[in-house]
PDB file of C-alpha atoms and ligand atoms in Angstrom:
ATOM      1  CA  MET A 839       0.000   0.000   0.000  1.00 66.00           C
ATOM      2  CA  THR A 840       1.319   3.502  -0.829  1.00 71.00           C
ATOM      3  CA  ASN A 841       1.994   5.706   2.210  1.00 81.00           C
ATOM      4  CA  LYS A 842      -0.295   8.748   1.980  1.00 83.00           C
ATOM      5  CA  ASN A 843       2.479  10.962   3.382  1.00 84.00           C
ATOM      6  CA  ILE A 844       4.623  10.308   0.319  1.00 85.00           C
ATOM      7  CA  VAL A 845       3.960  12.788  -2.466  1.00 84.00           C
ATOM      8  CA  TRP A 846       5.033  12.271  -6.090  1.00 78.00           C
ATOM      9  CA  HIS A 847       7.666  14.786  -7.209  1.00 80.00           C
ATOM     10  CA  ASP A 848       7.762  15.551 -10.931  1.00 80.00           C
ATOM     11  CA  GLN A 849      11.203  15.873 -12.440  1.00 79.00           C
ATOM     12  CA  SER A 850      12.110  19.199 -14.004  1.00 87.00           C
ATOM     13  CA  LEU A 851      13.561  17.420 -17.046  1.00 92.00           C
ATOM     14  CA  THR A 852      10.925  15.438 -18.908  1.00 94.00           C
ATOM     15  CA  LYS A 853      11.158  12.097 -20.695  1.00 96.00           C
ATOM     16  CA  GLU A 854      10.384  13.903 -23.957  1.00 95.00           C
ATOM     17  CA  GLU A 855      13.312  16.311 -23.459  1.00 96.00           C
ATOM     18  CA  ARG A 856      15.652  13.403 -22.735  1.00 96.00           C
ATOM     19  CA  ARG A 857      14.455  11.520 -25.822  1.00 96.00           C
ATOM     20  CA  LYS A 858      14.935  14.604 -27.979  1.00 96.00           C
ATOM     21  CA  LYS A 859      18.510  15.032 -26.729  1.00 95.00           C
ATOM     22  CA  ASN A 860      19.273  11.330 -27.275  1.00 95.00           C
ATOM     23  CA  GLY A 861      17.731  11.387 -30.732  1.00 94.00           C
ATOM     24  CA  HIS A 862      15.749   8.174 -30.223  1.00 95.00           C
ATOM     25  CA  HIS A 863      12.673   6.736 -28.555  1.00 95.00           C
ATOM     26  CA  SER A 864      12.934   5.109 -25.130  1.00 97.00           C
ATOM     27  CA  SER A 865      11.228   1.832 -24.379  1.00 97.00           C
ATOM     28  CA  VAL A 866      11.507  -1.589 -22.776  1.00 98.00           C
ATOM     29  CA  LEU A 867      12.371  -4.540 -24.946  1.00 98.00           C
ATOM     30  CA  TRP A 868      10.936  -7.210 -22.701  1.00 98.00           C
ATOM     31  CA  PHE A 869      12.526 -10.558 -23.581  1.00 98.00           C
ATOM     32  CA  THR A 870      10.693 -13.605 -22.285  1.00 98.00           C
ATOM     33  CA  GLY A 871      11.483 -17.270 -22.811  1.00 98.00           C
ATOM     34  CA  LEU A 872      12.757 -20.468 -21.265  1.00 98.00           C
ATOM     35  CA  SER A 873      16.116 -20.747 -19.547  1.00 97.00           C
ATOM     36  CA  GLY A 874      18.689 -21.286 -22.297  1.00 98.00           C
ATOM     37  CA  SER A 875      16.425 -19.917 -25.029  1.00 98.00           C
ATOM     38  CA  GLY A 876      18.937 -17.121 -25.680  1.00 98.00           C
ATOM     39  CA  LYS A 877      17.458 -14.086 -23.904  1.00 98.00           C
ATOM     40  CA  SER A 878      20.775 -12.857 -22.465  1.00 97.00           C
ATOM     41  CA  THR A 879      22.822 -13.698 -25.535  1.00 98.00           C
ATOM     42  CA  VAL A 880      20.528 -11.912 -27.994  1.00 98.00           C
ATOM     43  CA  ALA A 881      19.773  -8.968 -25.658  1.00 98.00           C
ATOM     44  CA  ASN A 882      23.481  -8.319 -25.098  1.00 98.00           C
ATOM     45  CA  ALA A 883      24.319  -8.656 -28.794  1.00 98.00           C
ATOM     46  CA  ALA A 884      21.454  -6.308 -29.703  1.00 98.00           C
ATOM     47  CA  ALA A 885      22.466  -3.782 -27.024  1.00 97.00           C
ATOM     48  CA  HIS A 886      25.967  -3.807 -28.441  1.00 96.00           C
ATOM     49  CA  ARG A 887      24.758  -3.299 -32.026  1.00 97.00           C
ATOM     50  CA  LEU A 888      22.510  -0.407 -30.962  1.00 97.00           C
ATOM     51  CA  PHE A 889      25.240   1.114 -28.791  1.00 94.00           C
ATOM     52  CA  ASP A 890      27.435   1.217 -31.913  1.00 95.00           C
ATOM     53  CA  LEU A 891      24.579   3.008 -33.695  1.00 94.00           C
ATOM     54  CA  GLY A 892      24.583   5.674 -30.964  1.00 94.00           C
ATOM     55  CA  VAL A 893      21.579   4.416 -28.999  1.00 96.00           C
ATOM     56  CA  ASN A 894      21.664   4.575 -25.182  1.00 95.00           C
ATOM     57  CA  THR A 895      20.959   1.033 -24.053  1.00 96.00           C
ATOM     58  CA  TYR A 896      21.136  -1.035 -20.889  1.00 97.00           C
ATOM     59  CA  VAL A 897      20.519  -4.727 -20.199  1.00 97.00           C
ATOM     60  CA  LEU A 898      18.793  -5.896 -17.037  1.00 97.00           C
ATOM     61  CA  ASP A 899      19.478  -9.585 -16.707  1.00 92.00           C
ATOM     62  CA  GLY A 900      17.791 -12.224 -14.521  1.00 78.00           C
ATOM     63  CA  ASP A 901      20.937 -13.721 -13.078  1.00 75.00           C
ATOM     64  CA  ASN A 902      22.495 -10.322 -12.304  1.00 83.00           C
ATOM     65  CA  VAL A 903      19.446  -8.663 -10.766  1.00 93.00           C
ATOM     66  CA  ARG A 904      18.948 -11.705  -8.557  1.00 94.00           C
ATOM     67  CA  HIS A 905      22.455 -11.138  -7.148  1.00 94.00           C
ATOM     68  CA  GLY A 906      21.504  -7.693  -5.849  1.00 95.00           C
ATOM     69  CA  LEU A 907      18.130  -5.962  -5.926  1.00 96.00           C
ATOM     70  CA  ASN A 908      16.188  -9.248  -5.866  1.00 97.00           C
ATOM     71  CA  LYS A 909      18.518 -11.475  -3.902  1.00 96.00           C
ATOM     72  CA  ASP A 910      15.801 -12.049  -1.319  1.00 97.00           C
ATOM     73  CA  LEU A 911      13.568 -13.773  -3.900  1.00 97.00           C
ATOM     74  CA  GLY A 912      13.358 -17.452  -4.816  1.00 96.00           C
ATOM     75  CA  PHE A 913      11.430 -19.213  -7.573  1.00 97.00           C
ATOM     76  CA  SER A 914       7.953 -19.839  -6.181  1.00 98.00           C
ATOM     77  CA  ASP A 915       5.129 -18.366  -8.296  1.00 98.00           C
ATOM     78  CA  GLU A 916       4.779 -15.535  -5.756  1.00 98.00           C
ATOM     79  CA  ALA A 917       8.505 -14.775  -5.727  1.00 98.00           C
ATOM     80  CA  ARG A 918       8.619 -14.693  -9.533  1.00 98.00           C
ATOM     81  CA  LYS A 919       5.649 -12.320  -9.539  1.00 98.00           C
ATOM     82  CA  GLU A 920       7.438  -9.945  -7.146  1.00 98.00           C
ATOM     83  CA  ASN A 921      10.645 -10.296  -9.177  1.00 98.00           C
ATOM     84  CA  ILE A 922       8.844  -9.160 -12.332  1.00 98.00           C
ATOM     85  CA  ARG A 923       6.964  -6.382 -10.525  1.00 98.00           C
ATOM     86  CA  ARG A 924      10.225  -4.857  -9.272  1.00 98.00           C
ATOM     87  CA  ILE A 925      11.945  -5.231 -12.646  1.00 98.00           C
ATOM     88  CA  GLY A 926       8.955  -3.563 -14.288  1.00 98.00           C
ATOM     89  CA  GLU A 927       9.323  -0.555 -11.981  1.00 98.00           C
ATOM     90  CA  VAL A 928      13.061  -0.354 -12.616  1.00 98.00           C
ATOM     91  CA  ALA A 929      12.523  -0.670 -16.380  1.00 98.00           C
ATOM     92  CA  LYS A 930      10.044   2.200 -16.217  1.00 98.00           C
ATOM     93  CA  LEU A 931      12.703   4.418 -14.619  1.00 97.00           C
ATOM     94  CA  PHE A 932      15.058   3.579 -17.491  1.00 97.00           C
ATOM     95  CA  VAL A 933      12.358   4.571 -19.994  1.00 98.00           C
ATOM     96  CA  ASP A 934      11.908   7.835 -18.098  1.00 97.00           C
ATOM     97  CA  SER A 935      15.648   8.417 -18.351  1.00 96.00           C
ATOM     98  CA  GLY A 936      15.381   8.264 -22.158  1.00 97.00           C
ATOM     99  CA  GLN A 937      17.114   4.917 -22.609  1.00 96.00           C
ATOM    100  CA  LEU A 938      16.254   1.759 -24.431  1.00 97.00           C
ATOM    101  CA  VAL A 939      16.302  -0.977 -21.822  1.00 98.00           C
ATOM    102  CA  PHE A 940      16.476  -4.701 -22.492  1.00 98.00           C
ATOM    103  CA  THR A 941      15.130  -7.059 -19.856  1.00 98.00           C
ATOM    104  CA  ALA A 942      16.126 -10.720 -19.993  1.00 98.00           C
ATOM    105  CA  PHE A 943      13.948 -12.571 -17.495  1.00 98.00           C
ATOM    106  CA  ILE A 944      12.066 -15.822 -17.946  1.00 98.00           C
ATOM    107  CA  SER A 945       8.958 -13.943 -16.744  1.00 98.00           C
ATOM    108  CA  PRO A 946       6.855 -17.086 -17.112  1.00 98.00           C
ATOM    109  CA  PHE A 947       3.420 -15.644 -16.309  1.00 98.00           C
ATOM    110  CA  ARG A 948       1.340 -13.752 -18.864  1.00 98.00           C
ATOM    111  CA  GLU A 949      -0.480 -11.813 -16.167  1.00 98.00           C
ATOM    112  CA  ASP A 950       2.762 -10.480 -14.661  1.00 98.00           C
ATOM    113  CA  ARG A 951       4.076  -9.384 -18.063  1.00 98.00           C
ATOM    114  CA  ASP A 952       0.744  -7.689 -18.784  1.00 98.00           C
ATOM    115  CA  THR A 953       0.985  -5.859 -15.459  1.00 98.00           C
ATOM    116  CA  VAL A 954       4.305  -4.380 -16.572  1.00 98.00           C
ATOM    117  CA  ARG A 955       2.811  -3.482 -19.960  1.00 98.00           C
ATOM    118  CA  ALA A 956       0.066  -1.583 -18.135  1.00 98.00           C
ATOM    119  CA  LEU A 957       2.656   0.403 -16.146  1.00 98.00           C
ATOM    120  CA  LEU A 958       4.009   1.881 -19.349  1.00 98.00           C
ATOM    121  CA  GLU A 959       2.586   4.027 -22.122  1.00 97.00           C
ATOM    122  CA  GLU A 960       1.625   2.886 -25.618  1.00 95.00           C
ATOM    123  CA  GLY A 961       4.754   1.966 -27.573  1.00 94.00           C
ATOM    124  CA  GLU A 962       6.950   1.724 -24.493  1.00 97.00           C
ATOM    125  CA  PHE A 963       6.590  -2.011 -23.856  1.00 98.00           C
ATOM    126  CA  ILE A 964       7.775  -4.287 -26.618  1.00 98.00           C
ATOM    127  CA  GLU A 965       7.279  -7.924 -25.762  1.00 98.00           C
ATOM    128  CA  VAL A 966       9.886 -10.101 -27.442  1.00 98.00           C
ATOM    129  CA  PHE A 967       9.246 -13.831 -27.295  1.00 99.00           C
ATOM    130  CA  VAL A 968      12.561 -15.649 -27.482  1.00 98.00           C
ATOM    131  CA  GLU A 969      11.237 -18.882 -28.890  1.00 98.00           C
ATOM    132  CA  CYS A 970      13.131 -22.130 -28.649  1.00 98.00           C
ATOM    133  CA  PRO A 971      11.844 -25.679 -28.040  1.00 98.00           C
ATOM    134  CA  ILE A 972      12.626 -26.952 -24.559  1.00 98.00           C
ATOM    135  CA  GLU A 973      14.480 -29.941 -26.053  1.00 98.00           C
ATOM    136  CA  LYS A 974      16.904 -27.521 -27.681  1.00 98.00           C
ATOM    137  CA  CYS A 975      17.295 -25.409 -24.511  1.00 98.00           C
ATOM    138  CA  GLU A 976      17.996 -28.594 -22.617  1.00 98.00           C
ATOM    139  CA  GLU A 977      20.550 -29.693 -25.187  1.00 98.00           C
ATOM    140  CA  ARG A 978      22.301 -26.288 -24.890  1.00 98.00           C
ATOM    141  CA  ASP A 979      22.075 -26.281 -21.091  1.00 98.00           C
ATOM    142  CA  PRO A 980      24.702 -23.506 -20.823  1.00 96.00           C
ATOM    143  CA  LYS A 981      24.713 -23.553 -17.011  1.00 96.00           C
ATOM    144  CA  GLY A 982      24.011 -27.241 -16.447  1.00 97.00           C
ATOM    145  CA  LEU A 983      20.710 -26.342 -14.761  1.00 97.00           C
ATOM    146  CA  TYR A 984      18.446 -28.651 -16.805  1.00 98.00           C
ATOM    147  CA  LYS A 985      20.668 -31.581 -15.848  1.00 98.00           C
ATOM    148  CA  LYS A 986      20.329 -30.639 -12.187  1.00 98.00           C
ATOM    149  CA  ALA A 987      16.579 -30.065 -12.518  1.00 98.00           C
ATOM    150  CA  ARG A 988      16.100 -33.496 -14.157  1.00 97.00           C
ATOM    151  CA  ALA A 989      18.087 -35.010 -11.308  1.00 97.00           C
ATOM    152  CA  GLY A 990      15.661 -33.371  -8.859  1.00 96.00           C
ATOM    153  CA  GLU A 991      18.314 -31.024  -7.492  1.00 97.00           C
ATOM    154  CA  ILE A 992      16.471 -27.811  -8.506  1.00 97.00           C
ATOM    155  CA  PRO A 993      12.793 -27.642  -7.528  1.00 96.00           C
ATOM    156  CA  GLU A 994      10.284 -25.527  -9.474  1.00 97.00           C
ATOM    157  CA  PHE A 995      12.417 -25.351 -12.582  1.00 98.00           C
ATOM    158  CA  THR A 996      10.712 -23.585 -15.494  1.00 98.00           C
ATOM    159  CA  GLY A 997       9.546 -25.954 -18.222  1.00 98.00           C
ATOM    160  CA  ILE A 998      10.130 -29.013 -16.032  1.00 97.00           C
ATOM    161  CA  SER A 999       8.452 -28.516 -12.681  1.00 96.00           C
ATOM    162  CA  SER A1000       7.169 -24.941 -13.017  1.00 98.00           C
ATOM    163  CA  PRO A1001       5.035 -23.532 -15.860  1.00 98.00           C
ATOM    164  CA  TYR A1002       5.964 -21.247 -18.742  1.00 98.00           C
ATOM    165  CA  GLU A1003       3.147 -19.337 -20.470  1.00 98.00           C
ATOM    166  CA  ALA A1004       4.184 -18.203 -23.950  1.00 98.00           C
ATOM    167  CA  PRO A1005       2.917 -14.755 -25.019  1.00 98.00           C
ATOM    168  CA  ASP A1006      -0.344 -14.610 -26.998  1.00 96.00           C
ATOM    169  CA  LYS A1007       0.475 -11.544 -29.037  1.00 95.00           C
ATOM    170  CA  PRO A1008       4.121 -10.544 -28.641  1.00 98.00           C
ATOM    171  CA  GLU A1009       5.292  -7.571 -30.678  1.00 98.00           C
ATOM    172  CA  LEU A1010       8.150  -9.717 -31.934  1.00 98.00           C
ATOM    173  CA  VAL A1011       9.150 -13.387 -32.018  1.00 98.00           C
ATOM    174  CA  LEU A1012      12.818 -14.313 -32.293  1.00 98.00           C
ATOM    175  CA  ASN A1013      13.303 -18.003 -32.974  1.00 98.00           C
ATOM    176  CA  THR A1014      16.799 -18.880 -31.810  1.00 98.00           C
ATOM    177  CA  ASP A1015      16.488 -22.481 -32.967  1.00 98.00           C
ATOM    178  CA  GLN A1016      15.972 -21.311 -36.529  1.00 98.00           C
ATOM    179  CA  TYR A1017      18.058 -18.116 -36.663  1.00 98.00           C
ATOM    180  CA  SER A1018      21.574 -17.235 -35.546  1.00 98.00           C
ATOM    181  CA  VAL A1019      22.258 -14.574 -32.898  1.00 98.00           C
ATOM    182  CA  ASP A1020      23.165 -12.070 -35.636  1.00 98.00           C
ATOM    183  CA  GLU A1021      20.002 -12.821 -37.600  1.00 98.00           C
ATOM    184  CA  CYS A1022      17.882 -12.331 -34.462  1.00 98.00           C
ATOM    185  CA  VAL A1023      19.585  -8.972 -33.848  1.00 98.00           C
ATOM    186  CA  ASP A1024      18.877  -7.990 -37.495  1.00 98.00           C
ATOM    187  CA  GLN A1025      15.196  -8.824 -36.986  1.00 98.00           C
ATOM    188  CA  LEU A1026      15.045  -6.719 -33.840  1.00 98.00           C
ATOM    189  CA  VAL A1027      16.804  -3.719 -35.379  1.00 97.00           C
ATOM    190  CA  ASP A1028      14.526  -3.953 -38.460  1.00 97.00           C
ATOM    191  CA  TYR A1029      11.493  -3.945 -36.176  1.00 97.00           C
ATOM    192  CA  LEU A1030      12.702  -0.813 -34.348  1.00 96.00           C
ATOM    193  CA  LYS A1031      13.513   0.984 -37.600  1.00 95.00           C
ATOM    194  CA  LYS A1032      10.181   0.045 -39.155  1.00 95.00           C
ATOM    195  CA  ASN A1033       8.428   1.692 -36.213  1.00 91.00           C
ATOM    196  CA  ASN A1034      10.665   4.787 -36.381  1.00 84.00           C
ATOM    197  CA  TRP A1035      12.027   4.090 -32.922  1.00 83.00           C
ATOM    198  CA  LEU A1036      15.668   4.479 -33.848  1.00 86.00           C
TER     199      LEU A1036
HETATM  200  N1  PPS B1335      13.941 -22.925 -10.459  1.00 55.48           N
HETATM  201  C1  PPS B1335      14.450 -22.169 -11.439  1.00 55.48           C
HETATM  202  N2  PPS B1335      13.703 -21.929 -12.561  1.00 55.48           N
HETATM  203  C2  PPS B1335      14.216 -21.162 -13.536  1.00 55.48           C
HETATM  204  N3  PPS B1335      15.448 -20.579 -13.504  1.00 55.48           N
HETATM  205  C3  PPS B1335      16.216 -20.778 -12.410  1.00 55.48           C
HETATM  206  C4  PPS B1335      15.753 -21.589 -11.345  1.00 55.48           C
HETATM  207  N4  PPS B1335      16.724 -21.619 -10.400  1.00 55.48           N
HETATM  208  C5  PPS B1335      17.748 -20.866 -10.842  1.00 55.48           C
HETATM  209  N5  PPS B1335      17.444 -20.356 -12.054  1.00 55.48           N
HETATM  210  C6  PPS B1335      18.332 -19.393 -12.758  1.00 55.48           C
HETATM  211  O1  PPS B1335      17.707 -18.120 -12.576  1.00 55.48           O
HETATM  212  C7  PPS B1335      17.449 -17.501 -13.824  1.00 55.48           C
HETATM  213  C8  PPS B1335      15.970 -17.107 -13.953  1.00 55.48           C
HETATM  214  O2  PPS B1335      15.724 -15.953 -13.213  1.00 55.48           O
HETATM  215  P1  PPS B1335      14.565 -14.979 -13.662  1.00 55.48           P
HETATM  216  O3  PPS B1335      14.617 -13.844 -12.711  1.00 55.48           O
HETATM  217  O4  PPS B1335      14.696 -14.679 -15.098  1.00 55.48           O
HETATM  218  O5  PPS B1335      13.268 -15.885 -13.418  1.00 55.48           O
HETATM  219  S1  PPS B1335      11.739 -15.446 -13.331  1.00 55.48           S
HETATM  220  O6  PPS B1335      11.505 -14.447 -14.382  1.00 55.48           O
HETATM  221  O7  PPS B1335      11.498 -14.885 -12.001  1.00 55.48           O
HETATM  222  O8  PPS B1335      10.968 -16.683 -13.553  1.00 55.48           O
HETATM  223  C9  PPS B1335      17.732 -18.515 -14.906  1.00 55.48           C
HETATM  224  O9  PPS B1335      18.467 -17.769 -15.847  1.00 55.48           O
HETATM  225  P2  PPS B1335      18.308 -17.924 -17.418  1.00 55.48           P
HETATM  226  O10 PPS B1335      18.874 -19.286 -17.680  1.00 55.48           O
HETATM  227  O11 PPS B1335      19.170 -16.825 -17.939  1.00 55.48           O
HETATM  228  O12 PPS B1335      16.895 -17.778 -17.836  1.00 55.48           O
HETATM  229  C10 PPS B1335      18.518 -19.604 -14.223  1.00 55.48           C
HETATM  230  O13 PPS B1335      19.891 -19.401 -14.479  1.00 55.48           O
HETATM  231  N1  ADP B1336      20.620 -18.350 -32.224  1.00 55.48           N
HETATM  232  C1  ADP B1336      20.978 -18.285 -30.937  1.00 55.48           C
HETATM  233  N2  ADP B1336      20.524 -17.272 -30.170  1.00 55.48           N
HETATM  234  C2  ADP B1336      20.860 -17.206 -28.844  1.00 55.48           C
HETATM  235  N3  ADP B1336      21.649 -18.103 -28.221  1.00 55.48           N
HETATM  236  C3  ADP B1336      22.122 -19.132 -28.942  1.00 55.48           C
HETATM  237  C4  ADP B1336      21.800 -19.269 -30.323  1.00 55.48           C
HETATM  238  N4  ADP B1336      22.402 -20.387 -30.776  1.00 55.48           N
HETATM  239  C5  ADP B1336      23.072 -20.916 -29.744  1.00 55.48           C
HETATM  240  N5  ADP B1336      22.915 -20.160 -28.631  1.00 55.48           N
HETATM  241  C6  ADP B1336      23.510 -20.469 -27.305  1.00 55.48           C
HETATM  242  O1  ADP B1336      22.444 -20.775 -26.412  1.00 55.48           O
HETATM  243  C7  ADP B1336      22.763 -20.335 -25.097  1.00 55.48           C
HETATM  244  C8  ADP B1336      21.683 -19.387 -24.620  1.00 55.48           C
HETATM  245  O2  ADP B1336      21.968 -19.014 -23.297  1.00 55.48           O
HETATM  246  P1  ADP B1336      21.454 -17.672 -22.635  1.00 55.48           P
HETATM  247  O3  ADP B1336      21.633 -16.538 -23.570  1.00 55.48           O
HETATM  248  O4  ADP B1336      22.101 -17.589 -21.287  1.00 55.48           O
HETATM  249  O5  ADP B1336      19.900 -17.978 -22.511  1.00 55.48           O
HETATM  250  P2  ADP B1336      18.858 -17.391 -21.448  1.00 55.48           P
HETATM  251  O6  ADP B1336      19.317 -16.009 -21.066  1.00 55.48           O
HETATM  252  O7  ADP B1336      17.544 -17.389 -22.174  1.00 55.48           O
HETATM  253  O8  ADP B1336      18.879 -18.350 -20.305  1.00 55.48           O
HETATM  254  C9  ADP B1336      24.136 -19.676 -25.166  1.00 55.48           C
HETATM  255  O9  ADP B1336      25.109 -20.615 -24.811  1.00 55.48           O
HETATM  256  C10 ADP B1336      24.254 -19.310 -26.654  1.00 55.48           C
HETATM  257  O10 ADP B1336      25.584 -19.256 -27.099  1.00 55.48           O
END
């Protein structure tokens, strides 16, 4: 519940002024997908490509945020919900600051992603479904987590013992089973250009 003694303070510099100075739109590119689907890899490669094009970008990554801001949270449905709620608020601050922020969280629940969408204005939340069959993610297993989950060493593991709800209508689908990292980045940059957001 919000404390009624806390009053919102508008900033003297607006989001619009910051965007104008930066020369590009600010928004959240919300990557969602299974562990090992390629969220971090593609988000980082895309951030790098855009950085080289002069765009102010930042990547918020599941593993990293859980080391600090969200280190008190586990992987129950409730904890994941709170994880996504906090990330949504942080992402909104980045949008306010005029930057293009990538978020790379499994964010398994449609409702939680939609809650973040509702926090932002039209055109500020771009849902990017990083699509990859679980068999392929499991074969990649970059951190050896699927192996541990199959062995019963990690409870509530997404796709195995905890659900993943794919987006109904994502703004963009990047299929990392079909396309290389570079091709996925091309698709993302094309999407941003097509919408005049670069
Ligand atoms: N039980 C369980 N289920 C799924 N993932 C697990 C789990 N335990 C640890 N990990 C590691 O934590 C990363 C997922 O954190 P997220 O913050 O993205 O998860 S969530 O959005 O709250 O569902 C995830 O990172 P990615 O592999 O980058 O997706 C895993 O490395
Ligand atoms: N086309 C691709 N796109 C993204 N990652 C890929 C692709 N092909 C292979 N990979 C590999 O798959 C793994 C994906 O891991 P990661 O990016 O950490 O996924 P996530 O953040 O979704 O857990 C990495 O080892 C990456 O090199």
